[in-house]
Amino acid sequence: MEYRTEHDTMGEIKVPADKYWAAQTERSRQNFKIGVGFEYMPVEIINAFAILKKAAAIANNKIIPERMTLKKLELITRVCDEIISGALSDNFPLVVWQTGSGTQSNMNVNEVIANRGNELAGEKILHPNDDVNMSQSSNDTFPTAMHIAAVIEIENKLLPELKRLIETFKRLESDNEGIIKTGRTHLQDAAPLKFSQEISGWRNSLERDLEMILNALNFLRELALGGTAVGTGLNAPKNFDIESAKAVSKITGTQFKTASNKFHALTSKSELVFTHGALKALACDMMKIANDIRWLASGPRCGIGEIKIPENEPGSSIMPGKVNPTQCEQVTMIAVQVLSNDNAISFAASQGNFQLNVFMPVNIYNFLQSVRLLSDSIKSFNDNCASGIKPDENKMNENLNKSLMLVTCLNPVIGYENAAKVAKLAHSKNITLEDACIELKFLSREEFREAVNPAKMV
């Protein structure tokens, strides 16, 4: 491999000649060989950095054009667009496990933009610190990148898939409106309900999760950019924070604004904790829904078996013909991972000291993984399981008629204690509720049939 010599304030260092990064990136690459090959800084953060560097250049050009000239702006903009397109993806080699402020990743982006921009210009015009990092600090750019990436990934990836699953459940509600089945509480038989009502519970849980996520996004729309090193805005011109937030909004097509208190924005990560709490709520509901579906589909002969789900692949290497609820299983495993990520995010956010939190890379690494996993999981579950759910009406009717909890509607007729006697006698003798009620001489057969009607209980 060929190398070129780059320098920083610590001296000279050799850098691969075919890469655009420079000295500070290379020092981090050499000093943090942790998780290499697996745990690089997420591409979503790199893209968010490109967005904010472009926005910062636009703001600087508007406020201090004598320093951020039009030529410099054009070069920075062009390289940032290349980064966002993925054209320079092999120039960001740093891992998550680096400085807790993300300084090296900020400088990685600065160096790539400067060197690539100078290559395009055919002369050395851009300096990574003086130009690309103008009016900024790693301490305000990294938290800004975190918020930008979080909002974009949730809006563009997670919310569309969540809305699609909600629509699937709406369709299933409509398709199964007239079917009555037994309910279950404590994993025991309970009063009957309509299958569509059961589905509506799944649907409304997801709608509430969607509402909570949308509310949480409002807090992530506040950007730390303009706080620079400790929140005072040192070296940033007046209104840089406002103008850069406007530029980010225009570039991304979604609304951002400058944080009202930069001291909070640099050291607190409460907005990410709060938003991930909404993601955790979604994971919990997805766990519950997936478990409901695999219980209801259990069998095919020795389980509940009230619904049928798509059979996607063989389920056993030893038991021929076995098919498992694999889509439900991937949902539940991902829910476990998201709940675990929440612990890491919460602990990382609690460790802000004085004017800076230095657990930011691990925080956003786990946050973005949760968004990515939930997005992919919900899409897979919807496409390969939920959309193909079919009721087994014969099994539902069989279970409904066997349920002892139909006795509940006898409470107003013969009283709770007598109704309990009916249920216990039916269970002990393995006879129907109707026969038990007649044997106990509480009601005639006609009176029982008038009182016990599942259609009137839902």
PDB file of C-alpha atoms in Angstrom, residues 176-453:
ATOM      1  CA  ASN A 176     -63.204 -10.794  10.763  1.00  0.00           C
ATOM      2  CA  GLU A 177     -65.954  -8.570  12.147  1.00  0.00           C
ATOM      3  CA  GLY A 178     -68.604 -11.270  12.678  1.00  0.00           C
ATOM      4  CA  ILE A 179     -66.510 -13.979  14.349  1.00  0.00           C
ATOM      5  CA  ILE A 180     -67.030 -14.607  18.076  1.00  0.00           C
ATOM      6  CA  LYS A 181     -64.394 -16.462  20.088  1.00  0.00           C
ATOM      7  CA  THR A 182     -63.469 -17.119  23.677  1.00  0.00           C
ATOM      8  CA  GLY A 183     -61.401 -14.551  25.496  1.00  0.00           C
ATOM      9  CA  ARG A 184     -58.470 -15.396  27.740  1.00  0.00           C
ATOM     10  CA  THR A 185     -57.069 -13.747  30.864  1.00  0.00           C
ATOM     11  CA  HIS A 186     -54.277 -15.185  33.043  1.00  0.00           C
ATOM     12  CA  LEU A 187     -53.899 -17.779  30.217  1.00  0.00           C
ATOM     13  CA  GLN A 188     -57.283 -19.110  31.369  1.00  0.00           C
ATOM     14  CA  ASP A 189     -60.646 -19.108  29.621  1.00  0.00           C
ATOM     15  CA  ALA A 190     -62.535 -15.824  29.985  1.00  0.00           C
ATOM     16  CA  ALA A 191     -65.653 -14.124  28.643  1.00  0.00           C
ATOM     17  CA  PRO A 192     -66.131 -14.141  24.856  1.00  0.00           C
ATOM     18  CA  LEU A 193     -65.293 -11.339  22.451  1.00  0.00           C
ATOM     19  CA  LYS A 194     -65.222 -10.783  18.708  1.00  0.00           C
ATOM     20  CA  PHE A 195     -62.017 -11.682  16.898  1.00  0.00           C
ATOM     21  CA  SER A 196     -62.128  -8.205  15.370  1.00  0.00           C
ATOM     22  CA  GLN A 197     -62.144  -6.734  18.886  1.00  0.00           C
ATOM     23  CA  GLU A 198     -59.040  -8.731  19.764  1.00  0.00           C
ATOM     24  CA  ILE A 199     -57.320  -7.430  16.628  1.00  0.00           C
ATOM     25  CA  SER A 200     -58.432  -3.876  17.459  1.00  0.00           C
ATOM     26  CA  GLY A 201     -56.435  -4.111  20.676  1.00  0.00           C
ATOM     27  CA  TRP A 202     -53.296  -4.875  18.671  1.00  0.00           C
ATOM     28  CA  ARG A 203     -54.048  -2.086  16.229  1.00  0.00           C
ATOM     29  CA  ASN A 204     -54.752   0.542  18.866  1.00  0.00           C
ATOM     30  CA  SER A 205     -51.597  -0.341  20.805  1.00  0.00           C
ATOM     31  CA  LEU A 206     -49.543   0.403  17.707  1.00  0.00           C
ATOM     32  CA  GLU A 207     -51.474   3.602  17.029  1.00  0.00           C
ATOM     33  CA  ARG A 208     -50.713   4.802  20.544  1.00  0.00           C
ATOM     34  CA  ASP A 209     -47.034   3.913  20.081  1.00  0.00           C
ATOM     35  CA  LEU A 210     -47.036   5.903  16.840  1.00  0.00           C
ATOM     36  CA  GLU A 211     -48.541   8.877  18.654  1.00  0.00           C
ATOM     37  CA  MET A 212     -45.926   8.719  21.413  1.00  0.00           C
ATOM     38  CA  ILE A 213     -43.046   8.470  18.928  1.00  0.00           C
ATOM     39  CA  LEU A 214     -44.339  11.472  16.983  1.00  0.00           C
ATOM     40  CA  ASN A 215     -44.607  13.490  20.191  1.00  0.00           C
ATOM     41  CA  ALA A 216     -41.081  12.506  21.203  1.00  0.00           C
ATOM     42  CA  LEU A 217     -39.667  13.601  17.839  1.00  0.00           C
ATOM     43  CA  ASN A 218     -40.548  17.193  18.682  1.00  0.00           C
ATOM     44  CA  PHE A 219     -37.822  17.227  21.330  1.00  0.00           C
ATOM     45  CA  LEU A 220     -35.220  15.727  18.977  1.00  0.00           C
ATOM     46  CA  ARG A 221     -35.786  18.574  16.536  1.00  0.00           C
ATOM     47  CA  GLU A 222     -33.763  20.896  18.780  1.00  0.00           C
ATOM     48  CA  LEU A 223     -30.111  21.119  17.679  1.00  0.00           C
ATOM     49  CA  ALA A 224     -27.019  21.847  19.767  1.00  0.00           C
ATOM     50  CA  LEU A 225     -25.180  23.425  16.813  1.00  0.00           C
ATOM     51  CA  GLY A 226     -23.986  26.887  17.800  1.00  0.00           C
ATOM     52  CA  GLY A 227     -23.085  25.971  21.380  1.00  0.00           C
ATOM     53  CA  THR A 228     -19.494  25.137  20.312  1.00  0.00           C
ATOM     54  CA  ALA A 229     -17.198  23.906  23.102  1.00  0.00           C
ATOM     55  CA  VAL A 230     -19.126  24.416  26.367  1.00  0.00           C
ATOM     56  CA  GLY A 231     -22.448  25.958  25.330  1.00  0.00           C
ATOM     57  CA  THR A 232     -21.402  29.629  25.240  1.00  0.00           C
ATOM     58  CA  GLY A 233     -21.114  29.751  21.453  1.00  0.00           C
ATOM     59  CA  LEU A 234     -17.461  30.799  21.522  1.00  0.00           C
ATOM     60  CA  ASN A 235     -16.116  31.467  17.975  1.00  0.00           C
ATOM     61  CA  ALA A 236     -19.567  31.205  16.389  1.00  0.00           C
ATOM     62  CA  PRO A 237     -21.004  34.405  14.864  1.00  0.00           C
ATOM     63  CA  LYS A 238     -24.317  35.816  16.031  1.00  0.00           C
ATOM     64  CA  ASN A 239     -27.354  33.935  14.657  1.00  0.00           C
ATOM     65  CA  PHE A 240     -25.194  31.083  13.361  1.00  0.00           C
ATOM     66  CA  ASP A 241     -27.268  28.633  15.410  1.00  0.00           C
ATOM     67  CA  ILE A 242     -30.553  29.907  13.971  1.00  0.00           C
ATOM     68  CA  GLU A 243     -29.330  30.011  10.370  1.00  0.00           C
ATOM     69  CA  SER A 244     -27.696  26.575  10.520  1.00  0.00           C
ATOM     70  CA  ALA A 245     -30.888  25.011  11.921  1.00  0.00           C
ATOM     71  CA  LYS A 246     -32.867  26.614   9.076  1.00  0.00           C
ATOM     72  CA  ALA A 247     -30.407  25.155   6.581  1.00  0.00           C
ATOM     73  CA  VAL A 248     -30.626  21.675   8.132  1.00  0.00           C
ATOM     74  CA  SER A 249     -34.419  21.866   7.847  1.00  0.00           C
ATOM     75  CA  LYS A 250     -34.218  22.818   4.176  1.00  0.00           C
ATOM     76  CA  ILE A 251     -31.671  20.118   3.338  1.00  0.00           C
ATOM     77  CA  THR A 252     -33.551  17.324   5.112  1.00  0.00           C
ATOM     78  CA  GLY A 253     -37.086  18.405   4.295  1.00  0.00           C
ATOM     79  CA  THR A 254     -38.140  18.076   7.937  1.00  0.00           C
ATOM     80  CA  GLN A 255     -38.284  20.674  10.664  1.00  0.00           C
ATOM     81  CA  PHE A 256     -35.405  21.425  13.035  1.00  0.00           C
ATOM     82  CA  LYS A 257     -34.697  24.410  15.270  1.00  0.00           C
ATOM     83  CA  THR A 258     -31.859  25.610  17.438  1.00  0.00           C
ATOM     84  CA  ALA A 259     -31.894  24.449  21.055  1.00  0.00           C
ATOM     85  CA  SER A 260     -33.015  27.190  23.411  1.00  0.00           C
ATOM     86  CA  ASN A 261     -30.320  26.271  25.970  1.00  0.00           C
ATOM     87  CA  LYS A 262     -27.022  25.029  24.552  1.00  0.00           C
ATOM     88  CA  PHE A 263     -25.643  24.112  27.992  1.00  0.00           C
ATOM     89  CA  HIS A 264     -28.435  21.560  28.270  1.00  0.00           C
ATOM     90  CA  ALA A 265     -28.024  20.466  24.643  1.00  0.00           C
ATOM     91  CA  LEU A 266     -24.344  19.580  25.094  1.00  0.00           C
ATOM     92  CA  THR A 267     -24.510  17.718  28.378  1.00  0.00           C
ATOM     93  CA  SER A 268     -27.991  16.185  28.564  1.00  0.00           C
ATOM     94  CA  LYS A 269     -29.224  13.358  26.381  1.00  0.00           C
ATOM     95  CA  SER A 270     -32.718  13.292  27.870  1.00  0.00           C
ATOM     96  CA  GLU A 271     -34.399  13.769  24.473  1.00  0.00           C
ATOM     97  CA  LEU A 272     -32.831  10.561  23.174  1.00  0.00           C
ATOM     98  CA  VAL A 273     -33.773   8.721  26.378  1.00  0.00           C
ATOM     99  CA  PHE A 274     -37.351   9.954  26.098  1.00  0.00           C
ATOM    100  CA  THR A 275     -37.658   9.032  22.427  1.00  0.00           C
ATOM    101  CA  HIS A 276     -36.106   5.636  22.955  1.00  0.00           C
ATOM    102  CA  GLY A 277     -38.632   5.135  25.723  1.00  0.00           C
ATOM    103  CA  ALA A 278     -41.315   5.412  23.041  1.00  0.00           C
ATOM    104  CA  LEU A 279     -39.372   2.925  20.907  1.00  0.00           C
ATOM    105  CA  LYS A 280     -39.210   0.629  23.928  1.00  0.00           C
ATOM    106  CA  ALA A 281     -42.988   0.907  24.320  1.00  0.00           C
ATOM    107  CA  LEU A 282     -43.358  -0.123  20.680  1.00  0.00           C
ATOM    108  CA  ALA A 283     -41.026  -3.071  21.257  1.00  0.00           C
ATOM    109  CA  CYS A 284     -43.087  -4.139  24.273  1.00  0.00           C
ATOM    110  CA  ASP A 285     -46.320  -4.032  22.271  1.00  0.00           C
ATOM    111  CA  MET A 286     -44.725  -5.899  19.372  1.00  0.00           C
ATOM    112  CA  MET A 287     -43.570  -8.564  21.849  1.00  0.00           C
ATOM    113  CA  LYS A 288     -47.122  -8.884  23.196  1.00  0.00           C
ATOM    114  CA  ILE A 289     -48.740  -9.007  19.747  1.00  0.00           C
ATOM    115  CA  ALA A 290     -46.245 -11.575  18.428  1.00  0.00           C
ATOM    116  CA  ASN A 291     -46.772 -13.749  21.501  1.00  0.00           C
ATOM    117  CA  ASP A 292     -50.564 -13.536  21.141  1.00  0.00           C
ATOM    118  CA  ILE A 293     -50.342 -14.598  17.513  1.00  0.00           C
ATOM    119  CA  ARG A 294     -48.014 -17.536  18.109  1.00  0.00           C
ATOM    120  CA  TRP A 295     -50.164 -18.744  21.030  1.00  0.00           C
ATOM    121  CA  LEU A 296     -53.341 -18.477  18.930  1.00  0.00           C
ATOM    122  CA  ALA A 297     -51.609 -20.297  16.056  1.00  0.00           C
ATOM    123  CA  SER A 298     -50.109 -23.000  18.288  1.00  0.00           C
ATOM    124  CA  GLY A 299     -50.671 -26.574  17.221  1.00  0.00           C
ATOM    125  CA  PRO A 300     -51.533 -27.568  14.620  1.00  0.00           C
ATOM    126  CA  ARG A 301     -53.385 -30.288  16.550  1.00  0.00           C
ATOM    127  CA  CYS A 302     -52.337 -30.006  20.178  1.00  0.00           C
ATOM    128  CA  GLY A 303     -52.414 -26.269  20.696  1.00  0.00           C
ATOM    129  CA  ILE A 304     -54.995 -23.476  20.646  1.00  0.00           C
ATOM    130  CA  GLY A 305     -55.063 -23.420  16.849  1.00  0.00           C
ATOM    131  CA  GLU A 306     -57.636 -20.644  16.452  1.00  0.00           C
ATOM    132  CA  ILE A 307     -55.723 -18.884  13.682  1.00  0.00           C
ATOM    133  CA  LYS A 308     -53.531 -19.950  10.810  1.00  0.00           C
ATOM    134  CA  ILE A 309     -50.374 -18.043   9.886  1.00  0.00           C
ATOM    135  CA  PRO A 310     -48.225 -18.390   6.738  1.00  0.00           C
ATOM    136  CA  GLU A 311     -45.903 -21.382   6.644  1.00  0.00           C
ATOM    137  CA  ASN A 312     -42.621 -19.914   5.449  1.00  0.00           C
ATOM    138  CA  GLU A 313     -39.930 -22.554   5.982  1.00  0.00           C
ATOM    139  CA  PRO A 314     -39.372 -26.009   7.526  1.00  0.00           C
ATOM    140  CA  GLY A 315     -39.156 -25.807  11.307  1.00  0.00           C
ATOM    141  CA  SER A 316     -37.110 -28.799  12.322  1.00  0.00           C
ATOM    142  CA  SER A 317     -34.058 -30.727  11.219  1.00  0.00           C
ATOM    143  CA  ILE A 318     -35.423 -33.908  12.806  1.00  0.00           C
ATOM    144  CA  MET A 319     -39.242 -33.627  12.867  1.00  0.00           C
ATOM    145  CA  PRO A 320     -40.585 -33.804   9.287  1.00  0.00           C
ATOM    146  CA  GLY A 321     -43.454 -31.492   8.471  1.00  0.00           C
ATOM    147  CA  LYS A 322     -42.950 -29.222  11.474  1.00  0.00           C
ATOM    148  CA  VAL A 323     -43.433 -25.510  10.807  1.00  0.00           C
ATOM    149  CA  ASN A 324     -42.681 -22.861  13.413  1.00  0.00           C
ATOM    150  CA  PRO A 325     -43.907 -19.267  14.007  1.00  0.00           C
ATOM    151  CA  THR A 326     -40.524 -17.856  13.008  1.00  0.00           C
ATOM    152  CA  GLN A 327     -41.702 -14.328  12.257  1.00  0.00           C
ATOM    153  CA  CYS A 328     -43.141 -14.066  15.755  1.00  0.00           C
ATOM    154  CA  GLU A 329     -39.828 -15.309  17.118  1.00  0.00           C
ATOM    155  CA  GLN A 330     -37.762 -12.675  15.294  1.00  0.00           C
ATOM    156  CA  VAL A 331     -40.082  -9.977  16.656  1.00  0.00           C
ATOM    157  CA  THR A 332     -39.674 -11.189  20.232  1.00  0.00           C
ATOM    158  CA  MET A 333     -35.887 -11.448  19.943  1.00  0.00           C
ATOM    159  CA  ILE A 334     -35.664  -7.930  18.546  1.00  0.00           C
ATOM    160  CA  ALA A 335     -37.878  -6.676  21.363  1.00  0.00           C
ATOM    161  CA  VAL A 336     -35.373  -8.138  23.814  1.00  0.00           C
ATOM    162  CA  GLN A 337     -32.532  -6.320  22.038  1.00  0.00           C
ATOM    163  CA  VAL A 338     -34.391  -2.994  22.038  1.00  0.00           C
ATOM    164  CA  LEU A 339     -35.170  -3.311  25.740  1.00  0.00           C
ATOM    165  CA  SER A 340     -31.498  -4.043  26.374  1.00  0.00           C
ATOM    166  CA  ASN A 341     -30.454  -1.054  24.262  1.00  0.00           C
ATOM    167  CA  ASP A 342     -32.692   1.103  26.424  1.00  0.00           C
ATOM    168  CA  ASN A 343     -30.618   0.235  29.465  1.00  0.00           C
ATOM    169  CA  ALA A 344     -27.384   1.214  27.687  1.00  0.00           C
ATOM    170  CA  ILE A 345     -28.890   4.480  26.411  1.00  0.00           C
ATOM    171  CA  SER A 346     -30.276   5.394  29.831  1.00  0.00           C
ATOM    172  CA  PHE A 347     -27.007   4.687  31.613  1.00  0.00           C
ATOM    173  CA  ALA A 348     -24.978   6.549  28.988  1.00  0.00           C
ATOM    174  CA  ALA A 349     -27.265   9.560  29.263  1.00  0.00           C
ATOM    175  CA  SER A 350     -26.910   9.634  33.036  1.00  0.00           C
ATOM    176  CA  GLN A 351     -23.146  10.115  32.782  1.00  0.00           C
ATOM    177  CA  GLY A 352     -22.963  13.735  31.631  1.00  0.00           C
ATOM    178  CA  ASN A 353     -20.355  15.631  33.640  1.00  0.00           C
ATOM    179  CA  PHE A 354     -20.297  19.420  33.838  1.00  0.00           C
ATOM    180  CA  GLN A 355     -20.589  20.801  30.278  1.00  0.00           C
ATOM    181  CA  LEU A 356     -20.444  17.597  28.218  1.00  0.00           C
ATOM    182  CA  ASN A 357     -21.679  14.035  27.976  1.00  0.00           C
ATOM    183  CA  VAL A 358     -18.858  11.737  26.850  1.00  0.00           C
ATOM    184  CA  PHE A 359     -20.916   8.600  26.211  1.00  0.00           C
ATOM    185  CA  MET A 360     -22.418   9.871  22.971  1.00  0.00           C
ATOM    186  CA  PRO A 361     -21.154   7.290  20.439  1.00  0.00           C
ATOM    187  CA  VAL A 362     -22.467   4.313  22.434  1.00  0.00           C
ATOM    188  CA  ASN A 363     -25.725   6.165  23.007  1.00  0.00           C
ATOM    189  CA  ILE A 364     -26.498   6.783  19.351  1.00  0.00           C
ATOM    190  CA  TYR A 365     -25.081   3.408  18.273  1.00  0.00           C
ATOM    191  CA  ASN A 366     -27.695   1.629  20.376  1.00  0.00           C
ATOM    192  CA  PHE A 367     -30.445   4.106  19.496  1.00  0.00           C
ATOM    193  CA  LEU A 368     -29.982   3.702  15.755  1.00  0.00           C
ATOM    194  CA  GLN A 369     -29.743  -0.064  16.087  1.00  0.00           C
ATOM    195  CA  SER A 370     -33.140  -0.065  17.792  1.00  0.00           C
ATOM    196  CA  VAL A 371     -34.658   2.031  15.000  1.00  0.00           C
ATOM    197  CA  ARG A 372     -33.110  -0.157  12.321  1.00  0.00           C
ATOM    198  CA  LEU A 373     -34.136  -3.444  13.956  1.00  0.00           C
ATOM    199  CA  LEU A 374     -37.693  -2.331  14.677  1.00  0.00           C
ATOM    200  CA  SER A 375     -38.109  -1.035  11.116  1.00  0.00           C
ATOM    201  CA  ASP A 376     -36.857  -4.241   9.501  1.00  0.00           C
ATOM    202  CA  SER A 377     -38.629  -6.473  12.001  1.00  0.00           C
ATOM    203  CA  ILE A 378     -42.030  -4.842  11.568  1.00  0.00           C
ATOM    204  CA  LYS A 379     -41.711  -4.952   7.777  1.00  0.00           C
ATOM    205  CA  SER A 380     -40.787  -8.647   7.828  1.00  0.00           C
ATOM    206  CA  PHE A 381     -43.538  -9.481  10.328  1.00  0.00           C
ATOM    207  CA  ASN A 382     -46.146  -7.618   8.307  1.00  0.00           C
ATOM    208  CA  ASP A 383     -45.134  -9.060   4.936  1.00  0.00           C
ATOM    209  CA  ASN A 384     -44.502 -12.643   6.050  1.00  0.00           C
ATOM    210  CA  CYS A 385     -46.968 -13.184   8.891  1.00  0.00           C
ATOM    211  CA  ALA A 386     -49.573 -10.585   9.862  1.00  0.00           C
ATOM    212  CA  SER A 387     -50.887  -9.957   6.358  1.00  0.00           C
ATOM    213  CA  GLY A 388     -51.586 -13.690   5.970  1.00  0.00           C
ATOM    214  CA  ILE A 389     -53.428 -14.358   9.241  1.00  0.00           C
ATOM    215  CA  LYS A 390     -56.582 -16.429   8.738  1.00  0.00           C
ATOM    216  CA  PRO A 391     -59.114 -17.476  11.396  1.00  0.00           C
ATOM    217  CA  ASP A 392     -60.027 -21.134  11.943  1.00  0.00           C
ATOM    218  CA  GLU A 393     -63.703 -20.509  12.616  1.00  0.00           C
ATOM    219  CA  ASN A 394     -64.470 -24.141  13.420  1.00  0.00           C
ATOM    220  CA  LYS A 395     -61.807 -24.214  16.121  1.00  0.00           C
ATOM    221  CA  MET A 396     -62.883 -20.843  17.487  1.00  0.00           C
ATOM    222  CA  ASN A 397     -66.506 -22.026  17.689  1.00  0.00           C
ATOM    223  CA  GLU A 398     -65.474 -25.304  19.299  1.00  0.00           C
ATOM    224  CA  ASN A 399     -63.441 -23.543  21.977  1.00  0.00           C
ATOM    225  CA  LEU A 400     -66.166 -20.954  22.527  1.00  0.00           C
ATOM    226  CA  ASN A 401     -68.821 -23.586  23.152  1.00  0.00           C
ATOM    227  CA  LYS A 402     -66.530 -25.503  25.525  1.00  0.00           C
ATOM    228  CA  SER A 403     -65.681 -22.437  27.590  1.00  0.00           C
ATOM    229  CA  LEU A 404     -66.991 -22.514  31.145  1.00  0.00           C
ATOM    230  CA  MET A 405     -66.782 -18.745  31.315  1.00  0.00           C
ATOM    231  CA  LEU A 406     -69.978 -18.399  29.299  1.00  0.00           C
ATOM    232  CA  VAL A 407     -71.485 -18.897  32.726  1.00  0.00           C
ATOM    233  CA  THR A 408     -70.662 -15.241  33.418  1.00  0.00           C
ATOM    234  CA  CYS A 409     -73.914 -14.101  31.778  1.00  0.00           C
ATOM    235  CA  LEU A 410     -75.870 -16.177  34.328  1.00  0.00           C
ATOM    236  CA  ASN A 411     -74.751 -13.876  37.156  1.00  0.00           C
ATOM    237  CA  PRO A 412     -77.715 -11.464  36.754  1.00  0.00           C
ATOM    238  CA  VAL A 413     -80.142 -14.402  36.418  1.00  0.00           C
ATOM    239  CA  ILE A 414     -79.177 -16.875  39.164  1.00  0.00           C
ATOM    240  CA  GLY A 415     -76.472 -14.955  41.068  1.00  0.00           C
ATOM    241  CA  TYR A 416     -72.691 -15.260  41.222  1.00  0.00           C
ATOM    242  CA  GLU A 417     -72.535 -18.151  43.716  1.00  0.00           C
ATOM    243  CA  ASN A 418     -75.076 -20.298  41.881  1.00  0.00           C
ATOM    244  CA  ALA A 419     -73.337 -19.562  38.589  1.00  0.00           C
ATOM    245  CA  ALA A 420     -70.074 -20.707  40.182  1.00  0.00           C
ATOM    246  CA  LYS A 421     -71.774 -23.967  41.212  1.00  0.00           C
ATOM    247  CA  VAL A 422     -72.870 -24.507  37.600  1.00  0.00           C
ATOM    248  CA  ALA A 423     -69.336 -23.974  36.308  1.00  0.00           C
ATOM    249  CA  LYS A 424     -67.758 -26.260  38.906  1.00  0.00           C
ATOM    250  CA  LEU A 425     -70.270 -29.050  38.307  1.00  0.00           C
ATOM    251  CA  ALA A 426     -69.794 -28.816  34.534  1.00  0.00           C
ATOM    252  CA  HIS A 427     -66.037 -28.958  34.966  1.00  0.00           C
ATOM    253  CA  SER A 428     -65.999 -31.835  37.449  1.00  0.00           C
ATOM    254  CA  LYS A 429     -68.389 -33.995  35.433  1.00  0.00           C
ATOM    255  CA  ASN A 430     -67.122 -32.873  32.027  1.00  0.00           C
ATOM    256  CA  ILE A 431     -70.614 -31.898  30.947  1.00  0.00           C
ATOM    257  CA  THR A 432     -71.992 -28.757  29.353  1.00  0.00           C
ATOM    258  CA  LEU A 433     -72.994 -25.682  31.310  1.00  0.00           C
ATOM    259  CA  GLU A 434     -76.517 -26.203  30.085  1.00  0.00           C
ATOM    260  CA  ASP A 435     -76.715 -29.737  31.464  1.00  0.00           C
ATOM    261  CA  ALA A 436     -75.130 -28.655  34.738  1.00  0.00           C
ATOM    262  CA  CYS A 437     -77.607 -25.791  35.171  1.00  0.00           C
ATOM    263  CA  ILE A 438     -80.542 -28.122  34.534  1.00  0.00           C
ATOM    264  CA  GLU A 439     -79.153 -30.771  36.883  1.00  0.00           C
ATOM    265  CA  LEU A 440     -78.913 -28.151  39.632  1.00  0.00           C
ATOM    266  CA  LYS A 441     -82.491 -27.065  38.773  1.00  0.00           C
ATOM    267  CA  PHE A 442     -81.562 -23.415  38.485  1.00  0.00           C
ATOM    268  CA  LEU A 443     -83.078 -22.920  35.003  1.00  0.00           C
ATOM    269  CA  SER A 444     -84.998 -24.800  32.357  1.00  0.00           C
ATOM    270  CA  ARG A 445     -83.295 -25.602  29.086  1.00  0.00           C
ATOM    271  CA  GLU A 446     -85.223 -22.839  27.346  1.00  0.00           C
ATOM    272  CA  GLU A 447     -84.364 -20.318  30.071  1.00  0.00           C
ATOM    273  CA  PHE A 448     -80.681 -21.255  29.898  1.00  0.00           C
ATOM    274  CA  ARG A 449     -80.534 -20.842  26.124  1.00  0.00           C
ATOM    275  CA  GLU A 450     -82.218 -17.487  26.386  1.00  0.00           C
ATOM    276  CA  ALA A 451     -79.716 -16.301  28.998  1.00  0.00           C
ATOM    277  CA  VAL A 452     -76.526 -17.793  27.566  1.00  0.00           C
ATOM    278  CA  ASN A 453     -75.980 -16.334  24.113  1.00  0.00           C
TER     279      ASN A 453
END
